[in-house]
Short mmCIF file of C-alpha atoms in Angstrom, two decimals:
data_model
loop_
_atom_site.label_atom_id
_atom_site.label_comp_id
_atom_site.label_asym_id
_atom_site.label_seq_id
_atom_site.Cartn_x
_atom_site.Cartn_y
_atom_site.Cartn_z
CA UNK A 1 16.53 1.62 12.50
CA UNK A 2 18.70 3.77 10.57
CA UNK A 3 20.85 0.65 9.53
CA UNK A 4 17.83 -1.15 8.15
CA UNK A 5 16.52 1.46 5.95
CA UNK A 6 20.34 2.16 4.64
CA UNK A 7 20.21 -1.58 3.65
CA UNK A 8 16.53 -1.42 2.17
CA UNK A 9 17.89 1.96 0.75
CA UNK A 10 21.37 -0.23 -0.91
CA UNK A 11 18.93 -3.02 -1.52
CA UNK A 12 16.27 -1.02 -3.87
CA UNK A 13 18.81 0.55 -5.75
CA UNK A 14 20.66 -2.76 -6.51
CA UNK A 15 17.50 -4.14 -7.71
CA UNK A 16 16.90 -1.28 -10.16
CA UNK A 17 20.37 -1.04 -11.33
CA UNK A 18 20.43 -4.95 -12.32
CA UNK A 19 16.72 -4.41 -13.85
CA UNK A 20 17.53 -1.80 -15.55
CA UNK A 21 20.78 -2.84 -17.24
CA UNK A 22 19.14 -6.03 -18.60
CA UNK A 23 16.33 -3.50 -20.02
CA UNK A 24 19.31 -1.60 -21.57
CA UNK A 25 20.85 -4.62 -22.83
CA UNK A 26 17.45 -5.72 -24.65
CA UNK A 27 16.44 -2.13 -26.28
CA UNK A 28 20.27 -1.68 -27.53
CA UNK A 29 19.69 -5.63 -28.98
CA UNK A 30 23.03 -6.89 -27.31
CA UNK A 31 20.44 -9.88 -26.22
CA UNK A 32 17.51 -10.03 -28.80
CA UNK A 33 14.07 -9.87 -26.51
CA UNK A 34 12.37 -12.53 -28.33
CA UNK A 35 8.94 -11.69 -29.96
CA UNK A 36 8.55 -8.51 -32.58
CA UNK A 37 11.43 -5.60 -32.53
CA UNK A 38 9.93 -3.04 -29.96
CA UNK A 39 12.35 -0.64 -30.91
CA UNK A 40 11.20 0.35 -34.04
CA UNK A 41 8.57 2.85 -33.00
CA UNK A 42 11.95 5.06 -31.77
CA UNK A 43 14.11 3.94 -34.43
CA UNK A 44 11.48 4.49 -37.49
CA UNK A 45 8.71 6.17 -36.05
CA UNK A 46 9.65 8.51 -33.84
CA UNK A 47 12.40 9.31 -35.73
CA UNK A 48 10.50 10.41 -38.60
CA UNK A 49 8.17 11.98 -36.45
CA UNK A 50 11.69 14.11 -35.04
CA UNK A 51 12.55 15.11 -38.58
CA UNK A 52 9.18 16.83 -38.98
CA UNK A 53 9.04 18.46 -35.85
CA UNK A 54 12.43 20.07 -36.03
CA UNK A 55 11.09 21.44 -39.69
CA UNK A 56 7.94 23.41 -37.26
CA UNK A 57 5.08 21.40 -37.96
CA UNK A 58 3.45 18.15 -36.91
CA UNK A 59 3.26 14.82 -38.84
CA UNK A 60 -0.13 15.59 -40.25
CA UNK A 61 -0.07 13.22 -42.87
CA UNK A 62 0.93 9.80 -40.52
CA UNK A 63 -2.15 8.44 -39.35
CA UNK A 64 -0.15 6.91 -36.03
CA UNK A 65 0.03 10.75 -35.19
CA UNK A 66 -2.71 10.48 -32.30
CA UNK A 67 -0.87 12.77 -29.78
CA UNK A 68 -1.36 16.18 -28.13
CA UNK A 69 0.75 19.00 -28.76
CA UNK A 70 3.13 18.55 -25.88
CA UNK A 71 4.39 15.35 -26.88
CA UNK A 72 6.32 16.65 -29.82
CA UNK A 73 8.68 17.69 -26.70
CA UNK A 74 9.91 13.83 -25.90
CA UNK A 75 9.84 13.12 -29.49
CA UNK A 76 12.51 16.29 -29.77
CA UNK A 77 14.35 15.60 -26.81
CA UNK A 78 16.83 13.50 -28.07
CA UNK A 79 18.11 16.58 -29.23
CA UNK A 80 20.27 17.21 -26.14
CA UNK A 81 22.65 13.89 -26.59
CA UNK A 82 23.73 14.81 -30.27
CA UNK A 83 26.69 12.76 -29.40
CA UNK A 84 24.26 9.86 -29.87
CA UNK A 85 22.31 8.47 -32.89
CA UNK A 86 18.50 9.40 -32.14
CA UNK A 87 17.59 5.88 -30.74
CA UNK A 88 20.62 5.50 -28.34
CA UNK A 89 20.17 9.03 -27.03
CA UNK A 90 15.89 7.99 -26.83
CA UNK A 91 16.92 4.86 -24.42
CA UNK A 92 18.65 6.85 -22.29
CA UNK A 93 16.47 9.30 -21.95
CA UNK A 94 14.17 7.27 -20.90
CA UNK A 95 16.58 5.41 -18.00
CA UNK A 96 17.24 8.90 -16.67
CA UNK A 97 13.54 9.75 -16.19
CA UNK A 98 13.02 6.44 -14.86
CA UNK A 99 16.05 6.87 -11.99
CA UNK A 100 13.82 10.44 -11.43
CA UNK A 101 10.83 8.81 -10.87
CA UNK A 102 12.54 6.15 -8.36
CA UNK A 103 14.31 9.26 -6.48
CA UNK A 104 10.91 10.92 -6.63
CA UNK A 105 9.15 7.71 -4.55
CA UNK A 106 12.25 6.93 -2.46
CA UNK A 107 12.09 10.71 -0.91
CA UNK A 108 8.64 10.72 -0.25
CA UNK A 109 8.82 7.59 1.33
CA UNK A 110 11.10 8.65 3.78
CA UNK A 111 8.74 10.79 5.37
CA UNK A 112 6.63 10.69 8.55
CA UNK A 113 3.72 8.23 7.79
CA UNK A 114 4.88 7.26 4.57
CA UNK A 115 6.49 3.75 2.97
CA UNK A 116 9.03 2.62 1.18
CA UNK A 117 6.48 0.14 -0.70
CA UNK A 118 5.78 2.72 -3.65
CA UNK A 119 9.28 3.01 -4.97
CA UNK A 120 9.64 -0.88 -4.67
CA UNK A 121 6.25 -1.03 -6.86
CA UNK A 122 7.95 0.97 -9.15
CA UNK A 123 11.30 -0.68 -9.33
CA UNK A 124 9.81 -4.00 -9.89
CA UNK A 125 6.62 -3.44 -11.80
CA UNK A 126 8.37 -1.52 -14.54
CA UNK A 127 10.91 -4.43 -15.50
CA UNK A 128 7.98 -6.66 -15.54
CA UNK A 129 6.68 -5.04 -19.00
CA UNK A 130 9.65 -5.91 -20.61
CA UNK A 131 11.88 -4.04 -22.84
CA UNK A 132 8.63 -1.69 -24.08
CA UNK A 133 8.20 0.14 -21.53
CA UNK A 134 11.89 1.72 -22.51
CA UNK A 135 10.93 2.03 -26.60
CA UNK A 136 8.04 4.27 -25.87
CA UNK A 137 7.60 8.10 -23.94
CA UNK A 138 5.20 6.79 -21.21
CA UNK A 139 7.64 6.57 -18.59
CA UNK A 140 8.43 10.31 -19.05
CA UNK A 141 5.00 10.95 -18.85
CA UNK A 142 4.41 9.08 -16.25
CA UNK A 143 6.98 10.59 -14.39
CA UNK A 144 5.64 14.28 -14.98
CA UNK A 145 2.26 12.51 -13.19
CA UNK A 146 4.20 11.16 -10.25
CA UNK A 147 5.46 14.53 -9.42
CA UNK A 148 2.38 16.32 -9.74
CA UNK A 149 0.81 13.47 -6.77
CA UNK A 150 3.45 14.23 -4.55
CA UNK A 151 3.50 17.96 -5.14
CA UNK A 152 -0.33 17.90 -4.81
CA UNK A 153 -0.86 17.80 -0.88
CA UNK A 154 1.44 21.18 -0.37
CA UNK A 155 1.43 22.40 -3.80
CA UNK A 156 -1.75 22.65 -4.98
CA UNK A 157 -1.27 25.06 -7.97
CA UNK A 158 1.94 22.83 -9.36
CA UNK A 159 -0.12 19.76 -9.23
CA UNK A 160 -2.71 21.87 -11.42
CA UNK A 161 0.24 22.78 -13.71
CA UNK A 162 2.01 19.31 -13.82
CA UNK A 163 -1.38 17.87 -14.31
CA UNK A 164 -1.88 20.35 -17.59
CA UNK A 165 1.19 19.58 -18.79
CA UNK A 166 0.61 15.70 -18.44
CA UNK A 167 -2.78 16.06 -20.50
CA UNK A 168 -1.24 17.98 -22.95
CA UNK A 169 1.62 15.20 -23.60
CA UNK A 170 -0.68 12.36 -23.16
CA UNK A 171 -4.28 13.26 -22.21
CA UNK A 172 -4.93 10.53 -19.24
CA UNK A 173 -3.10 12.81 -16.86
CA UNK A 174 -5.93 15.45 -16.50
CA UNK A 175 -7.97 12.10 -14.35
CA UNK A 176 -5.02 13.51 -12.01
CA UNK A 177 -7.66 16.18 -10.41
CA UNK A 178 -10.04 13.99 -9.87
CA UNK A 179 -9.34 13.59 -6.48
CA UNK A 180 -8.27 17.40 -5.28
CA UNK A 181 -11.02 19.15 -3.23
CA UNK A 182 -9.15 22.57 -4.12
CA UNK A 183 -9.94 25.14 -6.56
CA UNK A 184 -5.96 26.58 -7.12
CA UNK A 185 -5.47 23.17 -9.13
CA UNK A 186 -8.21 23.35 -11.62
CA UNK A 187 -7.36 26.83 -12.23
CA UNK A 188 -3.43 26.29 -12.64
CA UNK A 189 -4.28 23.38 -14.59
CA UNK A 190 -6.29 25.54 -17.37
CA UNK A 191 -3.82 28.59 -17.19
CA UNK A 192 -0.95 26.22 -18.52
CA UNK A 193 -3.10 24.28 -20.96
CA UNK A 194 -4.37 27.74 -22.53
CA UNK A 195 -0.90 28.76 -22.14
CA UNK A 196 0.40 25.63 -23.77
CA UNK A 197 -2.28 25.07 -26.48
CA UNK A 198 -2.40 28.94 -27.20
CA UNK A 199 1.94 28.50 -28.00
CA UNK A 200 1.61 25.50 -30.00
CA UNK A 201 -1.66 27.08 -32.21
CA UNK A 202 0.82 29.96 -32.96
CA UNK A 203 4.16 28.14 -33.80
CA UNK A 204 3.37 24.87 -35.13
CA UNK A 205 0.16 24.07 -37.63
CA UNK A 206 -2.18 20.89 -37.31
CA UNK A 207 -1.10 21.07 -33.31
CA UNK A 208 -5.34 19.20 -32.50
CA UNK A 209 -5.16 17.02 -35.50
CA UNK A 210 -4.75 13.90 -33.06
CA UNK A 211 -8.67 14.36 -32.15
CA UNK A 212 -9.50 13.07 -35.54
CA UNK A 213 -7.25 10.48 -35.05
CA UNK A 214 -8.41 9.16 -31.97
CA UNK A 215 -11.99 9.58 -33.13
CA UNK A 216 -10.92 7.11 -36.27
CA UNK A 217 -10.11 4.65 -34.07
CA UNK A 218 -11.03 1.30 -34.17
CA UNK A 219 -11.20 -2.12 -31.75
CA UNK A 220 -7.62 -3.09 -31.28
CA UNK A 221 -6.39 -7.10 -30.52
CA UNK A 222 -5.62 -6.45 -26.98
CA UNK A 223 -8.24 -4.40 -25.54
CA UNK A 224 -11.51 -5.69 -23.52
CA UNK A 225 -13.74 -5.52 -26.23
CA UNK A 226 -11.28 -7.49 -28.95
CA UNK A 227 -12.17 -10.64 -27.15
CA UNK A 228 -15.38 -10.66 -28.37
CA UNK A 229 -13.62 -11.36 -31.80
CA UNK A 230 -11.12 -13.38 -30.36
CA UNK A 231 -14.19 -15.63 -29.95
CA UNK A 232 -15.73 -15.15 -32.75
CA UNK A 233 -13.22 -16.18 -34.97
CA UNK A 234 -13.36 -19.29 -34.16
CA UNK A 235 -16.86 -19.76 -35.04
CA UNK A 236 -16.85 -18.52 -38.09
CA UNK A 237 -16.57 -14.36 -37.97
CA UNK A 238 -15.25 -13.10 -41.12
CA UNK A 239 -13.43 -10.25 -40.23
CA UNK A 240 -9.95 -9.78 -39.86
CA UNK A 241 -6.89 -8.10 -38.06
CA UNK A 242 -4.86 -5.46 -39.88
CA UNK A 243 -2.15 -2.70 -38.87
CA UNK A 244 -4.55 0.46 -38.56
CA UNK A 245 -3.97 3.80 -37.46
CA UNK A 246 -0.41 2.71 -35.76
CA UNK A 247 -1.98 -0.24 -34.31
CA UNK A 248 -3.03 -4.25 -34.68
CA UNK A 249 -6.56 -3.56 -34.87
CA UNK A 250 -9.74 -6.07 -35.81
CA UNK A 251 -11.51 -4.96 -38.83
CA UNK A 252 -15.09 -6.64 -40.13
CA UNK A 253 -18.80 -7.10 -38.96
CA UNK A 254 -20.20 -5.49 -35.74
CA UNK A 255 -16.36 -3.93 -34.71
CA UNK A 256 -18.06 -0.47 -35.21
CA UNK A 257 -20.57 -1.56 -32.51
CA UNK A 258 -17.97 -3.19 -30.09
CA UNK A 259 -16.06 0.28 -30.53
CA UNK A 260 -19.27 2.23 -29.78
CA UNK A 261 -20.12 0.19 -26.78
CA UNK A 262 -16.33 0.88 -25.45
CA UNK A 263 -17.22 4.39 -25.85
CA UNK A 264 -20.09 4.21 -23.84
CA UNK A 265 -18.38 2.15 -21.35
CA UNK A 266 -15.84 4.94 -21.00
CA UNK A 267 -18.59 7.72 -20.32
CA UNK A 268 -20.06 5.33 -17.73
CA UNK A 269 -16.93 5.21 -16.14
CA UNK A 270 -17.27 9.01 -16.08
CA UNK A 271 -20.60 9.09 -15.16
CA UNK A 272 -19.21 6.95 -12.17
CA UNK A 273 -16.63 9.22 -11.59
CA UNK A 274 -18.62 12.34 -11.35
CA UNK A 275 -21.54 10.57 -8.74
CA UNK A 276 -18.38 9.84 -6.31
CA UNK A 277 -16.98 12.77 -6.51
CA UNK A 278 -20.72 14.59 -5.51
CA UNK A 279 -21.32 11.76 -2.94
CA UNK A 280 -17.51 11.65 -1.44
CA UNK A 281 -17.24 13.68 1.94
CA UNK A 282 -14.12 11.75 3.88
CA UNK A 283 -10.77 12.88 1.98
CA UNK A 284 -7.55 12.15 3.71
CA UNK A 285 -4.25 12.51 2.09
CA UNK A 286 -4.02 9.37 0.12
CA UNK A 287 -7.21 10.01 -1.26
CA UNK A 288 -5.58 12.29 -4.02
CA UNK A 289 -3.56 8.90 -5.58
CA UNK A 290 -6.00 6.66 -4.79
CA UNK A 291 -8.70 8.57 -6.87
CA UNK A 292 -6.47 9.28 -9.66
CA UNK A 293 -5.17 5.80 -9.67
CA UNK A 294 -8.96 4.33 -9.97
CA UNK A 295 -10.05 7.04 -12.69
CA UNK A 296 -6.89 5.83 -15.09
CA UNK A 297 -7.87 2.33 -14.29
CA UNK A 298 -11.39 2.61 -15.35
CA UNK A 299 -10.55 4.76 -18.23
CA UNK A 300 -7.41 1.98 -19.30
CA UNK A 301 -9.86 -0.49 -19.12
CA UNK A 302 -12.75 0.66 -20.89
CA UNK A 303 -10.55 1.84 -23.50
CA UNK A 304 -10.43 0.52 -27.55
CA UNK A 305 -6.88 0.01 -26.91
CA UNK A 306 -4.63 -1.48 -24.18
CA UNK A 307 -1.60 -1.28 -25.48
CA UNK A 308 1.54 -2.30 -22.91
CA UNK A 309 3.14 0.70 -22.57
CA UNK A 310 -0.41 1.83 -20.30
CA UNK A 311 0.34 -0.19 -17.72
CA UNK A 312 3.19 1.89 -16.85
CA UNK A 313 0.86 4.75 -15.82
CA UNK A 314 -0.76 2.26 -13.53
CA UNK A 315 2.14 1.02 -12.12
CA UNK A 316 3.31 4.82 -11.27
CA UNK A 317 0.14 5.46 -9.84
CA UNK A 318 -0.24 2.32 -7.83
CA UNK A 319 3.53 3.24 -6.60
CA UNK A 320 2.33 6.73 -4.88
CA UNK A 321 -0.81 5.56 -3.46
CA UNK A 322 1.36 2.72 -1.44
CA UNK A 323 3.25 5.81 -0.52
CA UNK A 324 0.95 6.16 1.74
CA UNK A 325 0.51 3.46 4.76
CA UNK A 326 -3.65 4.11 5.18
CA UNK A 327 -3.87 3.57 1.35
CA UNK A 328 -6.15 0.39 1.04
CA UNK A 329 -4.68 -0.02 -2.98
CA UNK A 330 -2.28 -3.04 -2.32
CA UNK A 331 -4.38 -5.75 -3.46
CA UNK A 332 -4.81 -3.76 -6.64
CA UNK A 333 -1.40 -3.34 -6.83
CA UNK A 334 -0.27 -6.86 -6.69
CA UNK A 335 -3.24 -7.62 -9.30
CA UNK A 336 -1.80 -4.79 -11.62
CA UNK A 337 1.61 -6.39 -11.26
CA UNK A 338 0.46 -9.44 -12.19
CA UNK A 339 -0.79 -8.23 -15.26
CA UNK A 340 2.05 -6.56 -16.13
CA UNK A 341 3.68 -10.00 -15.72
CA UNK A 342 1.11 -11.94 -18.60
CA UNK A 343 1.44 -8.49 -20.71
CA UNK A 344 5.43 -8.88 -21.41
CA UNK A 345 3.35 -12.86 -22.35
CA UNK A 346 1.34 -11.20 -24.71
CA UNK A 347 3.64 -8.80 -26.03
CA UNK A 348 5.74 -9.15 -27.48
CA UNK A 349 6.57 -12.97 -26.52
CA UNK A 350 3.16 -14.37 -27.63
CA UNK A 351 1.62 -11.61 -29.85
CA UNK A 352 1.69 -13.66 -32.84
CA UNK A 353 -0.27 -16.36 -30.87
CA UNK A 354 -2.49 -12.98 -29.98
CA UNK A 355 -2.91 -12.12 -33.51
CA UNK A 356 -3.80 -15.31 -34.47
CA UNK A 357 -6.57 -15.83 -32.11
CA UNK A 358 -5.46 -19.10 -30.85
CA UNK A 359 -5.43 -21.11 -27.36
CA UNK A 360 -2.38 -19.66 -26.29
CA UNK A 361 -2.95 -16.02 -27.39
CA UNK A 362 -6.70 -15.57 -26.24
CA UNK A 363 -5.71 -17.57 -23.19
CA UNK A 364 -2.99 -15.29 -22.12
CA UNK A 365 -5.23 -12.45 -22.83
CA UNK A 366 -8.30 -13.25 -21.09
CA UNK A 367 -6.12 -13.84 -17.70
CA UNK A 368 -4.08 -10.49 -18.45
CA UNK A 369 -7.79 -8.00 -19.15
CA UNK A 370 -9.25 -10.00 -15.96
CA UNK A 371 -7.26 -9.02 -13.83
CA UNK A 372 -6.89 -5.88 -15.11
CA UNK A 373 -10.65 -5.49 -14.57
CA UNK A 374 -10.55 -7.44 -11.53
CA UNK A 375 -7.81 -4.79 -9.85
CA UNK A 376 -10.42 -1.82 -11.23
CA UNK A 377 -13.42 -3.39 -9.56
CA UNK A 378 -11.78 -3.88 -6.03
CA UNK A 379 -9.83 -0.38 -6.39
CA UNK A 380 -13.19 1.16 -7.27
CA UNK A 381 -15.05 -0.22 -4.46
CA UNK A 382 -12.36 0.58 -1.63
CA UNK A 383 -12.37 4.38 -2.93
CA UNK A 384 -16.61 4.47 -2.42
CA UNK A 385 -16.14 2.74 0.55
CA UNK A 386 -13.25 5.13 2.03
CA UNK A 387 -14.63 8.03 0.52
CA UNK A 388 -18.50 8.12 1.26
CA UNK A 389 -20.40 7.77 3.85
CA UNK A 390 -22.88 5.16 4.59
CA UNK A 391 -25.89 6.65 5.45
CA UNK A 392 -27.39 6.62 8.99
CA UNK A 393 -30.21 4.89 9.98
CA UNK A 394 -33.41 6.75 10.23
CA UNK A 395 -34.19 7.54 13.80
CA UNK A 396 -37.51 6.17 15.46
CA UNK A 397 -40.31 8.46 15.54
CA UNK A 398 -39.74 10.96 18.74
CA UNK A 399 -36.02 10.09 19.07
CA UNK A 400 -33.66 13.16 17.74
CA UNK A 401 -31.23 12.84 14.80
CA UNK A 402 -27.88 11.78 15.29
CA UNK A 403 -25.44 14.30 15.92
CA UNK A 404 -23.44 15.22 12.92
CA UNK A 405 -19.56 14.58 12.80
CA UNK A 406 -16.86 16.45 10.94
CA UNK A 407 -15.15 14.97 7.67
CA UNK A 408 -11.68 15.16 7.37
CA UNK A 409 -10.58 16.87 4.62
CA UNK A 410 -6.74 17.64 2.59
CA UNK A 411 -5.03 19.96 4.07
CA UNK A 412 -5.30 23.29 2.50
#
């Protein structure tokens, strides 16, 4: 037993080492990936971004400034390799958080009841985006979400904490307490965001100008709701796609009403959201990933934007839940995968295809945003079912109520 999971043990690690070298090897361009430069978000933007930052204040005046406070810290933290130019030292960065996040899963898994499956999601799923997922600061946010799941079951007030900080770099991590049946999390999680928010507010101006931002927003080419103009171009629409607020976006006729209905496809997701958490009564210990991993689904999906880089928070997710041997997530794992998969297609391989709104691109697209809804759907529906009752039939007149059971519940 203990020789098998050494190999599975030498076996994983191989796997990420080889990944993540040919990751390296495509963000430091000793191979050209082929498709548009992802690097030049850390080699121009963020670097830019860096400059103003280390002056005190944010980027106020760059519309692609759509962040919370806290992310100013990953834009800064090159900062701590000076020894390398502010891209090289970026990459790295982002390697080391990654190994975290695999020693993070491969722990946990070793535990009783537990499965190496989630750090295998993890080391394969992440390669499978391509040499993105390493020119962006999702994977350290991700990573700051993977460790408030696994602290969450024994350490309810640092999954509260983790969870704040998450938000605060990137938002989508606050769907993290979705799941918890505790109080000690929601109020750890608002102590550090007040705590947080209240530092930022004093030190560095313009720290909630991102809301603006976000509110701008338009209907970008690879979300849900851009294949309605994807379509349309090709019988006749007159709109077009430009580079807006950071972003490939469609601009023209009816995108302000595509972008509304995403909106309100986003609060029904929340509306959804709320009615399972009043009707849910059976919570077990995966319940916690499973419920967080759902929540960024349906908010991912519904979104105005899909850019690559999100699947990465799906993919960490999807990794703790299979953590877990009672989760029932696997099929929507191996859907999410497989969307990773067409999403390296799309970008940046086939984005000008994409762009263009031809065969190829819309092709590639439609597969890639139906199975993302398709993994939302099933992951959605295994939650209700796992999570709430059915209820009982009504007994005939005369015969007494069936007795009522106990629900099991985290442990506290």
């Amino acid at each position: 037993m203990a020789h098998a999971r050494a190999t599975s043990t030498y076996g994983l690690l191989a796997v990420w080492t080889l990944t993540r070298i040919l990751l390296l090897i495509f963000v430091f361009k000793v191979i050209v990936f082929p498709g548009p430069d992802v690097t030049t978000d850390v080699e121009g933007i963020y670097q830019g971004w860096y400059v103003t930052l280390r002056d005190g204040t944010f980027p106020l005046s760059d519309v692609a400034w759509q962040y919370p406070p806290a992310a100013a810290l990953p834009i800064l933290s090159p900062a701590l390799l000076p020894f390398l130019d502010y891209a090289s030292a970026f990459f790295v960065l982002v390697c080391l958080t990654d190994a975290c996040v695999l020693a993070l899963l491969q722990y946990a898994g070793r535990r009783d009841n537990h499965s190496p499956r989630g750090a295998w999601v993890w080391t394969l799923g992440v390669p499978l985006l391509g040499p993105t997922v390493y020119a962006r600061y999702d994977v350290m946010v991700t990573a700051v979400a993977v460790a408030a799941l696994l602290a969450g079951l024994r350490r309810p007030r640092l999954l509260g904490t983790l969870a704040a900080f998450g938000a605060l770099l990137k938002v989508w991590p606050a769907l993290l307490l979705v799941g918890t049946t505790k109080r000690k999390p929601w109020a750890a999680a608002a102590v550090t965001a007040v705590a947080i928010m209240l530092a930022f507010t004093v030190t560095m101006p313009g720290a909630f100008a991102f809301l603006t931002a976000q509110r701008d927003r338009g209907t970008e080419v690879e979300s849900l709701g851009a294949l309605v103009f994807h379509v349309a171009r090709h019988f006749g629409w007159e709109g077009e796609v430009l580079l807006n607020y950071g972003s490939m976006e469609f601009v023209g006729p009816y995108v302000g009403v595509v972008s509304t209905a995403a909106l309100m496809l986003t609060l029904l997701a929340f509306g959804w959201l709320l009615l399972w958490r009043l009707r849910a009564r059976r919570f077990a210990p995966h319940t916690l990933s499973d419920a967080a991993f759902v929540a960024v689904l349906l908010f991912t999906v519904t979104s105005r934007v899909i850019s690559p880089q999100y699947l990465v928070w799906l993919i960490g997710l999807a990794a703790v839940c299979l953590l877990f041997r009672e989760s029932r997530m696997t099929l929507p794992t191996v859907l999410l995968l497989a969307a990773a998969f067409l999403t390296v297609l799309e970008f940046p391989l086939w984005f000008g295809h994409v762009v263009a709104s031809d065969a190829l691109g819309v092709t590639v697209l439609f597969l890639r945003n139906g199975l993302l809804v398709a993994a939302t759907t099933i992951a959605a529906v295994r939650l209700w079912r796992d999570t709430v009752p059915h209820a009982p039939p009504a007994p005939e007149p005369g015969q007494a109520p069936p007795p009522r059971t106990e629900q099991l519940t985290q442990p506290s």
